[in-house]
């Protein structure tokens, strides 16, 4: 198989059980979530919105493609139809798979990932929905203003929802946007890293939330004509490029990467910024298409082209590489795990793009551990 074929097969393997079932209004019937042994008692219904919202944020760029190569067309077209039907089911109060029954804090989080999917696949996903479904989403997004986010990365969840409302011409809360963007910038600590709130934690939340949502908010504001945000956007891209260089160097010659901090069960979501920089054709000179594709392909092969991370119904298991429930945090459930789809963003590039056609190359650690020449690192 080519690298792209491997990526398509892995993403289809992850997405198919979720999208097929929600498209038919039976996700809540088929998926029986497992919850962390340390579960904090929050409403367990959040698992289903987490599952759908996070998955769609990763699969959206691929589904946004209008033309696919023959080997992936059947998978792509089927998931695209299921996704559109799933969007309808998720916001229909009469559907068994209605996902917005509560408006607790966790709903804000995963509504933001749904918004991210709409921004990443606007024409083919948001624009393709019927007017009633759009109206329902707009109402649900505005209803979540009753949630006051904690003073950390969560302020970006409120911000990206308001940015999306601005982008589609709806009434929006500009204070929530400005607060989030200015605080995130204030929390920058150097060399491509942001603090998650006033205190720094050594974890991957720069990957899971902070850098991608911060950049996406700023990019959308600039596209909406607010050019005063352009210098901040350009600065944020440079920082994410530096952070992506660090992520690339974390991939071992065998495709392994270190786990530290919270949310180890989020697996390949660690590489969302690197994937996003590649998808947006913003790789810095030190990172080539061939080496990034080769490195991420090896990670994807290790994680998803075997069966250790799937249960007997083909849903993801609670763990990092296998069934390891003891590493789950108090907020983790089966739905949380679908954030792993965020590594697949470059599938939004057509198969003819250099990311897919350039010759594969060894990545930094593969070169280093095989005694080959590799570039020395340096801070931003």
Phi, psi and omega in degrees: 000147171286167177301316181297320178299321178296317179297314181298317180295319180293316180292321177298319180300321179286314191277328188305310182298327181285307187289322178298317183285320180290331179296336181256006179070032182227019179299317182291340178277319187273318181274116175254098187295148169258142183245153180307144174300341179256021184312135189270005174094003178294165181305121184288347178297341182299339184303323186284322175292321175302313183301307184288314183298313183291319177299315183294328178298330179271325184274344186306312182300321178295314181292338179286346176292136178274327182238133178233158175292162187299324185292336183250353188301315182297315179296312182299310185294323179293315179294325179298313178297317179297320181296315179298316178294324179294320176303319181294312181300319188297335186243006179268113182301340180269357181274142172301338180255027173297127190254000186245037182295329179244164177234044180282180184301319184295331177298325177299316181303308190272343165295324179295323177291325174298317176301318179300322178294322179292322178292324183281342180221047192306305187295319187269343183248294180294309185296334182281348181284152177288160186298323180294319178296318176300316181300319181295318177297316180301317178296318181294319180296318179291327180296333182285000175293347177287347180271124174265113184288148172300162186274068179204211182303341182297336180297338177287333177296315176297318184296316185290330175294316180292324176298318178297316178300320175299315185297330181263009175082020178266164174296138185219162181257100185289335179298318180297324179292307184297319179302311183297313184294320180288323180289319178300315179298322178295330182274006176292130184248355175118156175055037175089005184246139171251149170279145178269079189094191184297332183252135180281139173233133182277090180210191185257023181289344167298328179277313187292322189226300202300301186293312182296316182288325177298310180296317182295320177299311182295318180299317181293321177299317178296318178295333178277001176100003179271077189287349175295341179272357185296317178300322179293322177298312181298321177296317182295326178294316178299320179294320180290328174298316179296315179298324178294324175299320178295316179300317181299323181286349178277351182273118183287168178304333181266001180090013176269159176212154186285149176247126176210157178074197183286162167062044175298338180286355182279357171049238190285358173299342175309326188261016180304313181298319178297317178294321181291320177297320178294314181298321181276007177058044182239022179300136177290165182304332183283351180238118178267159175304315185296320182285323179293315179299315181297318181295312182291327176299318180295321177298314182296318177301314183296321185277313198239347180268012166239182189252005187292343182256015180232145178271188185285355172253010177074016172270156179295147181264156180284106181164190177256298175229078186124191179270105185223064186300339182293343179267358180290140177276173187296344181255002190271136174215178182304320180298326181302329190292341185285000170294342177302338181296345186291350176286344189269012184306323181297347174296349173287348173274138180296158183298339180276355183288148179304334177303326182263334186263338178298149178300142176294149180224158172292142177272175193304310184288332177294318176295314184299315185279353175253014174073019180264163178293136177213153184286141176286156183269160177201152184283162178290000000 
